[in-house]
Short mmCIF file of C-alpha atoms and ligand atoms in Angstrom, two decimals:
data_model
loop_
_atom_site.label_atom_id
_atom_site.label_comp_id
_atom_site.label_asym_id
_atom_site.label_seq_id
_atom_site.Cartn_x
_atom_site.Cartn_y
_atom_site.Cartn_z
CA MET A 18 21.23 -21.13 -7.55
CA THR A 19 20.55 -19.62 -11.33
CA PHE A 20 17.89 -16.99 -11.23
CA GLY A 21 15.68 -19.40 -12.91
CA GLU A 22 15.63 -22.45 -10.84
CA ASN A 23 14.78 -19.13 -7.77
CA LEU A 24 11.67 -18.90 -9.90
CA GLN A 25 10.91 -21.78 -9.94
CA ARG A 26 11.11 -22.88 -6.08
CA LEU A 27 9.12 -19.58 -5.43
CA ARG A 28 6.52 -20.39 -7.33
CA LYS A 29 6.34 -23.92 -5.70
CA GLU A 30 6.94 -22.23 -2.12
CA LYS A 31 3.33 -20.75 -3.13
CA GLY A 32 1.45 -23.80 -3.79
CA LEU A 33 1.43 -22.15 -7.75
CA SER A 34 2.05 -24.54 -10.98
CA GLN A 35 3.21 -22.77 -14.05
CA GLU A 36 -0.09 -22.59 -15.68
CA ASP A 37 -1.61 -20.33 -12.84
CA VAL A 38 1.66 -18.39 -13.38
CA ALA A 39 0.84 -17.62 -17.15
CA GLN A 40 -2.52 -16.61 -16.46
CA ALA A 41 -1.97 -14.16 -14.24
CA LEU A 42 0.36 -12.36 -15.89
CA PHE A 43 -1.25 -13.05 -19.50
CA VAL A 44 2.18 -14.87 -20.82
CA SER A 45 1.62 -18.58 -22.05
CA ARG A 46 2.87 -21.09 -20.06
CA GLN A 47 6.02 -21.82 -22.12
CA THR A 48 7.08 -18.79 -21.36
CA ILE A 49 7.26 -19.15 -18.17
CA SER A 50 8.98 -22.36 -18.44
CA LYS A 51 11.55 -20.71 -20.35
CA TRP A 52 12.19 -18.26 -18.06
CA GLU A 53 12.42 -20.96 -15.07
CA THR A 54 14.62 -22.87 -16.76
CA ASP A 55 17.56 -19.65 -17.99
CA LYS A 56 16.07 -20.16 -21.34
CA ALA A 57 15.23 -16.43 -21.60
CA GLU A 58 14.34 -13.65 -18.45
CA PRO A 59 11.12 -11.95 -18.03
CA GLY A 60 11.27 -7.26 -18.66
CA VAL A 61 10.53 -5.33 -15.82
CA ASP A 62 7.13 -5.29 -15.72
CA ASN A 63 6.73 -9.15 -15.60
CA LEU A 64 9.49 -8.86 -13.13
CA LYS A 65 6.86 -6.97 -11.13
CA ALA A 66 4.58 -9.35 -11.08
CA LEU A 67 6.27 -12.12 -10.51
CA ALA A 68 7.33 -10.30 -6.60
CA GLY A 69 3.99 -9.05 -6.13
CA LEU A 70 2.30 -12.13 -7.54
CA TYR A 71 4.86 -14.68 -4.80
CA GLY A 72 4.98 -11.96 -2.32
CA VAL A 73 8.79 -11.74 -2.21
CA SER A 74 10.81 -7.72 -3.07
CA LEU A 75 12.41 -7.67 -6.13
CA ASP A 76 15.91 -8.26 -4.71
CA ARG A 77 14.57 -11.62 -2.90
CA LEU A 78 13.15 -12.17 -6.82
CA MET A 79 16.97 -11.48 -8.51
CA MET A 80 18.51 -13.05 -5.62
CA TRP A 81 19.88 -9.91 -4.44
CA GLU A 82 18.75 -10.82 -0.83
CA LYS A 83 18.35 -13.46 1.49
CA PRO A 84 14.72 -14.21 2.14
CA GLN A 85 14.34 -12.51 6.35
CA ALA A 86 16.73 -9.75 5.01
CA VAL A 87 13.46 -7.59 4.34
CA GLN A 88 14.19 -4.93 6.79
CA PRO A 89 10.90 -3.32 8.28
CA VAL A 90 10.81 0.54 7.56
CA ARG A 91 11.45 3.00 10.54
CA SER A 92 10.24 6.12 10.96
CA ALA A 93 8.44 8.34 12.95
CA PRO A 94 5.25 10.17 11.67
CA SER A 95 5.62 14.24 12.10
CA GLN A 96 3.32 16.76 10.75
CA ARG A 97 6.39 18.68 8.12
CA CYS A 98 6.37 18.72 4.82
CA VAL A 99 6.91 15.18 2.87
CA ARG A 100 10.37 16.85 1.13
CA GLU A 101 13.57 15.90 1.26
CA ARG A 102 16.92 17.70 0.17
CA SER A 103 18.77 15.64 -0.96
CA PRO A 104 22.57 16.57 -2.66
CA ALA A 105 20.60 16.12 -6.47
CA TYR A 106 17.54 17.92 -4.90
CA LEU A 107 20.43 20.88 -4.43
CA PHE A 108 21.77 20.18 -8.07
CA TRP A 109 18.82 20.26 -9.89
CA THR A 110 17.27 23.45 -8.04
CA ALA A 111 20.47 25.23 -8.47
CA LEU A 112 19.97 24.89 -12.45
CA LEU A 113 16.29 25.94 -12.18
CA VAL A 114 17.71 28.94 -9.93
CA ALA A 115 20.30 29.52 -13.30
CA MET A 116 17.74 28.64 -15.83
CA THR A 117 14.68 31.19 -13.84
CA VAL A 118 17.38 34.30 -13.37
CA ALA A 119 18.29 33.78 -16.64
CA VAL A 120 15.30 33.65 -18.75
CA GLY A 121 14.10 36.53 -16.31
CA ILE A 122 16.33 39.08 -17.01
CA PHE A 123 16.04 38.28 -20.82
CA THR A 124 11.74 38.16 -20.35
CA MET A 125 11.68 41.59 -18.17
CA GLU A 126 14.12 43.67 -20.41
CA ASN A 127 12.81 42.48 -23.80
CA TYR A 128 8.48 42.21 -23.16
CA GLY A 129 8.78 43.96 -19.22
CA SER A 130 7.07 40.76 -17.51
CA VAL A 131 7.49 40.20 -13.76
CA SER A 132 6.08 36.44 -13.84
CA ILE A 133 9.14 34.69 -13.55
CA PRO A 134 11.00 36.77 -11.63
CA ILE A 135 7.71 36.31 -9.35
CA SER A 136 7.69 32.64 -8.90
CA LEU A 137 11.76 32.71 -9.08
CA ILE A 138 11.25 34.61 -5.64
CA ALA A 139 9.00 31.94 -4.59
CA MET A 140 10.97 29.08 -5.98
CA VAL A 141 13.41 29.91 -3.87
CA VAL A 142 11.18 30.80 -0.39
CA GLY A 143 10.34 27.24 -1.33
CA LEU A 144 14.07 25.49 -1.06
CA TRP A 145 13.43 26.58 2.62
CA VAL A 146 10.15 25.68 3.27
CA ARG A 147 9.21 22.87 4.97
CA TYR A 148 5.79 23.37 6.07
CA PRO A 149 2.93 21.93 4.12
CA ALA A 150 0.39 24.95 4.38
CA MET A 151 3.32 27.69 2.80
CA TRP A 152 4.08 25.17 0.26
CA ILE A 153 0.61 25.04 -0.91
CA VAL A 154 0.79 28.57 -1.43
CA LEU A 155 3.97 28.29 -2.89
CA GLN A 156 2.17 25.88 -5.79
CA CYS A 157 -1.12 28.45 -6.17
CA VAL A 158 2.12 31.15 -7.15
CA PHE A 159 3.49 28.87 -9.81
CA ALA A 160 -0.19 28.35 -11.08
CA VAL A 161 -1.14 32.04 -11.24
CA CYS A 162 2.11 32.53 -13.08
CA ALA A 163 1.84 29.29 -15.48
CA VAL A 164 -2.03 30.77 -16.16
CA LEU A 165 -0.50 34.40 -16.87
CA GLY A 166 2.30 32.55 -18.76
CA GLY A 167 -1.14 31.03 -21.23
CA VAL A 168 -3.13 34.08 -21.66
CA ASN A 169 -0.23 36.38 -22.93
CA LEU A 170 1.12 33.74 -25.14
CA LEU A 171 -2.30 33.93 -25.91
CA LEU A 172 -1.96 37.21 -26.79
CA GLY A 173 1.04 35.46 -29.08
CA SER A 174 3.66 37.35 -26.69
CA PHE A 175 6.67 35.12 -26.58
CA ALA A 176 7.37 35.43 -22.66
CA GLY A 177 4.55 34.19 -22.37
CA ALA A 178 4.99 31.18 -23.87
CA LEU A 179 8.09 31.29 -21.39
CA ASN A 180 6.58 32.23 -18.37
CA LEU A 181 4.15 28.48 -19.29
CA LEU A 182 6.81 26.45 -20.17
CA ILE A 183 9.15 27.64 -17.05
CA ASN A 184 5.95 27.62 -14.14
CA GLY A 185 3.88 24.87 -15.72
CA GLY A 186 7.39 22.52 -15.20
CA TYR A 187 7.57 23.30 -11.77
CA ILE A 188 4.08 22.45 -11.20
CA LEU A 189 4.65 19.21 -13.30
CA VAL A 190 7.61 18.50 -10.89
CA LEU A 191 5.65 19.55 -7.61
CA TYR A 192 2.87 16.91 -8.03
CA THR A 193 5.16 14.11 -9.91
CA PRO A 194 6.71 12.80 -7.01
CA SER A 195 7.72 9.88 -9.68
CA ILE A 196 9.92 12.49 -11.54
CA ARG A 197 10.69 14.35 -8.54
CA ARG A 198 12.04 11.14 -6.97
CA ARG A 199 14.00 9.73 -10.94
CA PHE A 200 16.43 12.89 -10.60
CA ARG A 201 16.62 11.91 -6.38
CA VAL A 202 14.49 15.71 -5.73
CA ILE A 203 12.84 13.63 -2.95
CA LYS A 204 14.03 10.45 -0.93
CA ASP A 205 11.52 8.02 -0.55
CA THR A 206 8.91 9.43 2.22
CA PRO A 207 9.58 7.63 5.77
CA MET A 208 6.06 6.18 6.53
CA THR A 209 5.47 3.69 9.28
CA ILE A 210 3.64 1.00 8.77
CA LEU A 211 1.71 -1.04 11.57
CA GLY A 212 -0.28 -3.96 11.61
CA ILE A 213 -3.23 -5.12 13.44
CA THR A 214 -4.63 -8.32 12.72
CA GLY A 215 -7.30 -10.97 15.01
CA PRO A 216 -10.24 -12.81 14.44
CA THR A 217 -13.82 -11.76 13.49
CA GLY A 218 -15.31 -9.75 15.24
CA ALA A 219 -13.04 -8.79 17.98
CA GLY A 220 -12.43 -4.52 17.24
CA LYS A 221 -10.33 -4.06 14.12
CA THR A 222 -12.07 -1.89 12.41
CA THR A 223 -13.23 -0.06 15.50
CA ALA A 224 -9.00 0.13 16.36
CA LEU A 225 -8.54 1.46 12.81
CA ARG A 226 -11.10 4.33 12.76
CA GLU A 227 -8.74 5.86 15.27
CA ILE A 228 -5.49 5.41 13.19
CA GLU A 229 -7.95 7.56 10.36
CA LYS A 230 -8.77 10.03 13.09
CA LEU A 231 -4.83 10.12 13.69
CA GLY A 232 -4.15 11.34 10.20
CA GLY A 233 -3.18 7.82 9.00
CA ALA A 234 -4.66 5.88 6.39
CA VAL A 235 -6.25 2.65 6.31
CA ILE A 236 -5.77 -0.85 3.69
CA ASP A 237 -7.89 -2.76 4.43
CA CYS A 238 -7.47 -6.19 3.60
CA ASP A 239 -10.72 -7.35 3.74
CA ALA A 240 -11.82 -4.68 0.92
CA VAL A 241 -9.29 -4.80 -1.03
CA TYR A 242 -9.61 -8.76 -1.95
CA HIS A 243 -13.19 -8.04 -1.55
CA ASP A 244 -13.14 -5.95 -4.79
CA LEU A 245 -10.74 -7.82 -6.23
CA LEU A 246 -12.89 -11.01 -6.72
CA GLU A 247 -15.70 -8.42 -9.00
CA SER A 248 -12.20 -7.13 -10.90
CA ASP A 249 -10.42 -9.77 -11.28
CA ILE A 250 -11.25 -12.14 -13.30
CA THR A 251 -7.77 -14.29 -12.98
CA LEU A 252 -8.97 -14.29 -9.53
CA GLN A 253 -12.27 -15.46 -10.22
CA GLY A 254 -11.28 -17.99 -12.80
CA MET A 255 -8.47 -19.46 -10.10
CA LEU A 256 -11.64 -19.80 -7.44
CA GLU A 257 -13.78 -21.84 -9.48
CA SER A 258 -11.31 -24.09 -11.15
CA ALA A 259 -10.36 -24.98 -7.59
CA PHE A 260 -13.82 -24.78 -5.63
CA GLY A 261 -15.84 -25.86 -8.78
CA PRO A 262 -19.23 -23.05 -9.66
CA LEU A 263 -19.57 -20.08 -7.55
CA ARG A 264 -21.47 -17.65 -8.94
CA ASP A 265 -24.93 -16.47 -7.33
CA GLU A 266 -27.93 -14.29 -9.95
CA SER A 267 -26.03 -11.45 -11.06
CA GLY A 268 -23.15 -13.62 -12.05
CA ALA A 269 -20.64 -12.85 -9.29
CA ILE A 270 -18.79 -14.27 -6.85
CA ASP A 271 -21.30 -15.74 -3.74
CA ARG A 272 -19.20 -15.52 -0.98
CA LYS A 273 -21.15 -16.95 1.18
CA LYS A 274 -21.36 -20.18 -0.67
CA LEU A 275 -17.18 -20.50 -0.32
CA GLY A 276 -17.62 -19.94 3.05
CA THR A 277 -19.99 -22.64 3.82
CA ILE A 278 -17.47 -25.15 1.38
CA VAL A 279 -14.25 -23.84 3.26
CA PHE A 280 -15.07 -22.30 6.15
CA GLY A 281 -15.57 -26.30 7.68
CA ASP A 282 -13.18 -27.60 5.51
CA PRO A 283 -8.77 -26.24 6.49
CA GLU A 284 -7.53 -28.14 3.46
CA LYS A 285 -9.39 -26.30 1.19
CA LEU A 286 -9.28 -23.07 3.87
CA GLU A 287 -5.85 -23.25 3.46
CA LYS A 288 -6.05 -23.24 -0.37
CA LEU A 289 -8.67 -20.58 -0.71
CA ASN A 290 -5.68 -18.42 1.48
CA THR A 291 -3.25 -18.89 -0.61
CA ILE A 292 -5.59 -18.25 -4.13
CA ALA A 293 -6.63 -14.80 -1.98
CA GLN A 294 -3.68 -13.74 -0.61
CA THR A 295 -1.35 -14.21 -3.88
CA ALA A 296 -3.85 -11.46 -5.10
CA THR A 297 -4.25 -9.72 -1.93
CA VAL A 298 -0.58 -8.98 -1.00
CA LYS A 299 0.07 -7.65 -4.71
CA ARG A 300 -2.66 -4.77 -4.39
CA THR A 301 -1.52 -4.09 -0.42
CA GLN A 302 2.02 -3.43 -1.74
CA GLU A 303 0.56 -1.37 -4.84
CA LEU A 304 -1.63 0.64 -2.15
CA LEU A 305 0.95 0.66 -0.39
CA GLU A 306 3.30 1.99 -2.31
CA GLU A 307 0.44 4.73 -3.41
CA TYR A 308 0.46 5.89 0.18
CA ARG A 309 4.45 6.19 -0.03
CA ALA A 310 4.36 8.52 -3.15
CA LYS A 311 1.64 10.77 -1.24
CA GLY A 312 3.81 11.15 1.51
CA LYS A 313 1.23 9.30 4.25
CA ASN A 314 3.25 9.29 7.76
CA LEU A 315 1.27 6.50 8.79
CA VAL A 316 -0.81 3.51 7.35
CA ALA A 317 -2.25 0.34 9.03
CA ILE A 318 -2.36 -2.56 7.13
CA ASP A 319 -5.85 -4.90 8.93
CA ALA A 320 -5.66 -8.39 7.45
CA ILE A 321 -6.48 -11.62 9.44
CA ALA A 322 -3.97 -13.38 7.14
CA LEU A 323 -0.61 -11.20 8.09
CA LEU A 324 1.37 -12.70 10.30
CA GLU A 325 1.04 -16.17 7.58
CA SER A 326 1.42 -13.23 4.91
CA PRO A 327 4.43 -11.44 3.73
CA LEU A 328 2.98 -8.50 4.08
CA ALA A 329 4.03 -8.71 8.69
CA GLN A 330 8.02 -8.06 7.00
CA LEU A 331 6.65 -5.26 6.08
CA CYS A 332 5.26 -3.45 10.08
CA ASP A 333 6.54 -2.01 12.13
CA ALA A 334 4.35 -2.95 15.13
CA THR A 335 1.75 -5.65 14.30
CA ILE A 336 -1.51 -5.24 17.06
CA ALA A 337 -3.59 -8.61 18.14
CA VAL A 338 -7.38 -7.41 18.56
CA ILE A 339 -9.33 -10.51 20.42
CA ALA A 340 -12.54 -10.71 22.61
CA PRO A 341 -14.07 -13.88 23.04
CA PRO A 342 -15.19 -16.20 20.82
CA GLU A 343 -18.73 -15.50 22.04
CA VAL A 344 -19.08 -12.14 22.37
CA ARG A 345 -17.43 -11.87 18.63
CA VAL A 346 -20.29 -13.93 17.15
CA GLN A 347 -22.81 -12.05 18.76
CA ARG A 348 -20.55 -8.74 16.98
CA ILE A 349 -20.38 -10.10 14.02
CA MET A 350 -24.20 -11.70 13.82
CA ALA A 351 -25.40 -7.80 14.78
CA ARG A 352 -23.23 -6.65 12.28
CA GLU A 353 -23.58 -8.71 9.34
CA GLY A 354 -27.66 -10.24 10.19
CA ILE A 355 -25.63 -13.72 9.52
CA SER A 356 -27.11 -16.89 11.29
CA GLU A 357 -25.37 -18.18 14.49
CA GLU A 358 -24.37 -20.98 13.23
CA TYR A 359 -22.57 -19.43 9.81
CA ALA A 360 -21.14 -17.05 12.63
CA TRP A 361 -19.78 -19.49 14.88
CA SER A 362 -18.42 -21.87 11.07
CA ARG A 363 -16.19 -18.29 11.07
CA VAL A 364 -15.50 -17.84 14.27
CA LYS A 365 -14.72 -21.73 14.55
CA ALA A 366 -12.45 -21.85 11.22
CA GLN A 367 -10.08 -19.11 12.76
CA LYS A 368 -6.65 -18.89 14.86
CA SER A 369 -6.72 -19.73 18.48
CA GLU A 370 -5.97 -15.74 20.06
CA ASP A 371 -2.94 -17.61 21.48
CA TYR A 372 -2.31 -17.29 18.01
CA PHE A 373 -2.85 -14.00 17.78
CA THR A 374 -0.66 -12.34 20.36
CA GLN A 375 2.13 -14.70 20.32
CA GLY A 376 2.91 -13.62 16.50
CA CYS A 377 1.92 -9.71 17.21
CA GLY A 378 4.39 -7.26 19.49
CA TYR A 379 1.51 -6.07 21.40
CA THR A 380 -2.74 -6.57 21.88
CA LEU A 381 -5.61 -5.22 22.78
CA TYR A 382 -8.25 -7.50 24.46
CA ASN A 383 -11.59 -5.72 23.65
CA ASP A 384 -13.82 -6.86 26.43
CA CYS A 385 -15.14 -3.31 27.20
CA ALA A 386 -18.96 -3.17 27.23
CA GLN A 387 -18.77 0.09 24.66
CA ALA A 388 -17.52 0.29 21.08
CA GLU A 389 -16.24 4.02 22.46
CA GLU A 390 -14.20 2.53 25.54
CA PHE A 391 -12.62 -0.44 23.37
CA ALA A 392 -11.47 2.79 21.46
CA ARG A 393 -9.96 5.12 22.81
CA GLN A 394 -7.90 1.83 23.98
CA ALA A 395 -7.02 1.75 20.76
CA ARG A 396 -5.89 5.24 20.36
CA THR A 397 -4.07 5.05 23.43
CA LEU A 398 -1.94 2.18 22.28
CA VAL A 399 -1.37 3.32 18.76
CA GLU A 400 0.10 6.80 20.68
CA SER A 401 2.31 5.17 22.36
CA ILE A 402 3.90 3.21 19.84
CA LEU A 403 4.21 5.92 17.59
CA GLN A 404 6.19 7.81 21.01
CA GLU A 405 8.50 4.44 20.79
CA HIS A 406 9.04 4.87 16.99
CA ILE A 407 10.28 9.00 17.63
CA GLN A 408 12.43 8.24 19.83
C1 COD B 503 -14.52 -17.62 3.39
C2 COD B 503 -14.95 -15.59 2.50
C3 COD B 503 -15.64 -16.92 1.39
C4 COD B 503 -16.19 -15.47 3.24
O1 COD B 503 -16.85 -14.37 3.02
P1 COD B 503 -17.92 -14.20 4.33
O2 COD B 503 -18.46 -12.43 2.93
O3 COD B 503 -18.76 -15.14 4.90
O4 COD B 503 -17.00 -13.21 4.95
P2 COD B 503 -15.81 -11.57 4.15
O5 COD B 503 -15.54 -11.59 3.12
O6 COD B 503 -17.22 -10.70 4.81
O7 COD B 503 -14.54 -11.55 5.20
C5 COD B 503 -15.73 -11.63 7.08
C6 COD B 503 -14.54 -11.84 7.97
O8 COD B 503 -14.45 -13.56 7.84
C7 COD B 503 -12.83 -13.44 8.36
N1 COD B 503 -12.36 -14.40 6.77
C8 COD B 503 -12.08 -13.95 5.47
N2 COD B 503 -11.05 -15.20 5.35
C9 COD B 503 -10.96 -15.84 5.94
C10 COD B 503 -10.10 -17.05 5.81
N3 COD B 503 -9.84 -17.32 5.17
N4 COD B 503 -9.86 -17.23 7.06
C11 COD B 503 -10.39 -17.44 8.31
N5 COD B 503 -11.52 -15.99 8.54
C12 COD B 503 -11.52 -15.35 7.20
C13 COD B 503 -12.19 -12.53 8.60
O9 COD B 503 -12.52 -12.36 9.87
C14 COD B 503 -13.24 -11.80 7.77
O10 COD B 503 -12.70 -10.23 8.32
C15 COD B 503 -14.16 -14.72 2.09
O11 COD B 503 -14.18 -14.06 2.90
C16 COD B 503 -12.75 -15.20 1.48
O12 COD B 503 -13.26 -15.53 0.18
N6 COD B 503 -11.25 -15.22 2.02
C17 COD B 503 -10.51 -15.54 1.89
C18 COD B 503 -9.95 -14.27 1.21
C19 COD B 503 -9.19 -13.99 2.27
O13 COD B 503 -7.98 -14.72 3.12
N7 COD B 503 -9.75 -12.26 3.02
C20 COD B 503 -8.67 -12.11 4.17
C21 COD B 503 -8.00 -11.18 2.91
S1 COD B 503 -6.26 -10.95 4.68
N1 ATP B 504 -16.88 -3.25 22.94
C1 ATP B 504 -17.61 -3.18 22.13
N2 ATP B 504 -18.80 -3.03 22.91
C2 ATP B 504 -19.86 -3.51 21.80
N3 ATP B 504 -19.85 -3.30 20.78
C3 ATP B 504 -18.50 -3.66 20.42
C4 ATP B 504 -17.54 -3.24 20.79
N4 ATP B 504 -16.37 -3.20 19.98
C5 ATP B 504 -16.77 -3.41 18.67
N5 ATP B 504 -18.03 -3.43 18.53
C6 ATP B 504 -18.69 -4.10 17.18
O1 ATP B 504 -18.88 -5.03 17.06
C7 ATP B 504 -18.47 -5.18 15.70
C8 ATP B 504 -17.21 -6.38 15.65
O2 ATP B 504 -16.54 -4.77 15.26
P1 ATP B 504 -15.23 -4.36 14.46
O3 ATP B 504 -15.60 -4.53 12.26
O4 ATP B 504 -14.16 -3.83 14.82
O5 ATP B 504 -14.14 -6.04 14.18
P2 ATP B 504 -13.31 -6.81 13.20
O6 ATP B 504 -12.08 -6.99 14.11
O7 ATP B 504 -12.72 -5.54 12.33
O8 ATP B 504 -14.27 -7.53 12.86
P3 ATP B 504 -13.92 -8.79 10.85
O9 ATP B 504 -12.71 -9.01 11.01
O10 ATP B 504 -15.21 -9.36 10.82
O11 ATP B 504 -14.31 -7.11 10.21
C9 ATP B 504 -18.77 -3.72 15.51
O12 ATP B 504 -20.37 -3.61 14.45
C10 ATP B 504 -18.13 -3.02 16.32
O13 ATP B 504 -19.13 -1.68 16.16
#
């Protein structure tokens, strides 16, 4: 299979037309056609956008990897500083040390400046620093030295310029993970990804609050989708071309109107899911990368459609949160002030409890009388999953 044929297959698997893809990528339909017939090749940005749109990894898009080969990232959460010492890290650090020693001696002898030697000591200590608090102290040392350098520069000192350059450089490197990654100063941060799924009103959000209390980040796919619904005109256009006019008086997409159309019609719901998933998965992957770059050790993805989406393959563990339908109807009516009829239509449109429990590695059954009791159970489960990942 050629690269173009693979692109075409992935697009068709998603049920998208060339026109849909062209709109999403802001290119012409002819361009998509050329890519799919191997007459032209997409650039790097378009490759990334295509991977996001089709919900596959770049490797799979480029056919470097078989579909099932997406390996979940397995790691243990830790309180340690996220820096990793790769051989390249030691190389670049040694080079910086050598440069700083030379510049430090030069500025001390000629200008009597001690800022560079101080920041040099801080940097050497930094080689052995493993804890975030000390890392923050180091950043402060570099920042103070850089400010002193800036002041001296304003006073016309050449040493000030060198000082600013060296310490400013350190700060830039410290604060820019992409630079450190490019020079292989840090390895990708290990990150545990938990997938939380289950029907409406079961208690997923309640469980997620506990994950946040454990220091984890949460990606709520409902919220991601709602943001996109407001900001992504391609998504709005695709929804209206599929389901007709959907705007309310303010011009925004009226979700309740859309819900009334799709919740009673499985075919329409399926169509909506494909459109929504395309946009939501791409944004969720971006958020995961942002958290990885920030060094987050634990991230939970909350998605009703997790098991049908490529996101499930990225999870180290999946948890189904379930509760009896009548209880869920009461909960969502109380939470959102919606009618019983609309609440039931939403509940009935969703997959069965078995679907979620069989698809996930763990199950939380939320029939507790109090939300707090359920929150405790959720916390215990998450802690035990994390323990398993540490071993
Ligand atoms: C169906 C829509 C119009 C209903 O809007 P509404 O304001 O009533 O619900 P809201 O968006 O706040 O979602 C509340 C809950 O409804 C349920 N729900 C949402 N979408 C779906 C769906 N496609 N299938 C089954 N249940 C759904 C979920 O349990 C969700 O937590 C809207 O949710 C939508 O467009 N959904 C499709 C996007 C989607 O799949 N979202 C989930 C992201 S993983
Ligand atoms: N055991 C419980 N007892 C009483 N109320 C609960 C319990 N568990 C959750 N709730 C409440 O029920 C409502 C629904 O829970 P939650 O928002 O966590 O569900 P969800 O699975 O995230 O739903 P959705 O998918 O619709 O967002 C919330 O208002 C929550 O406080």
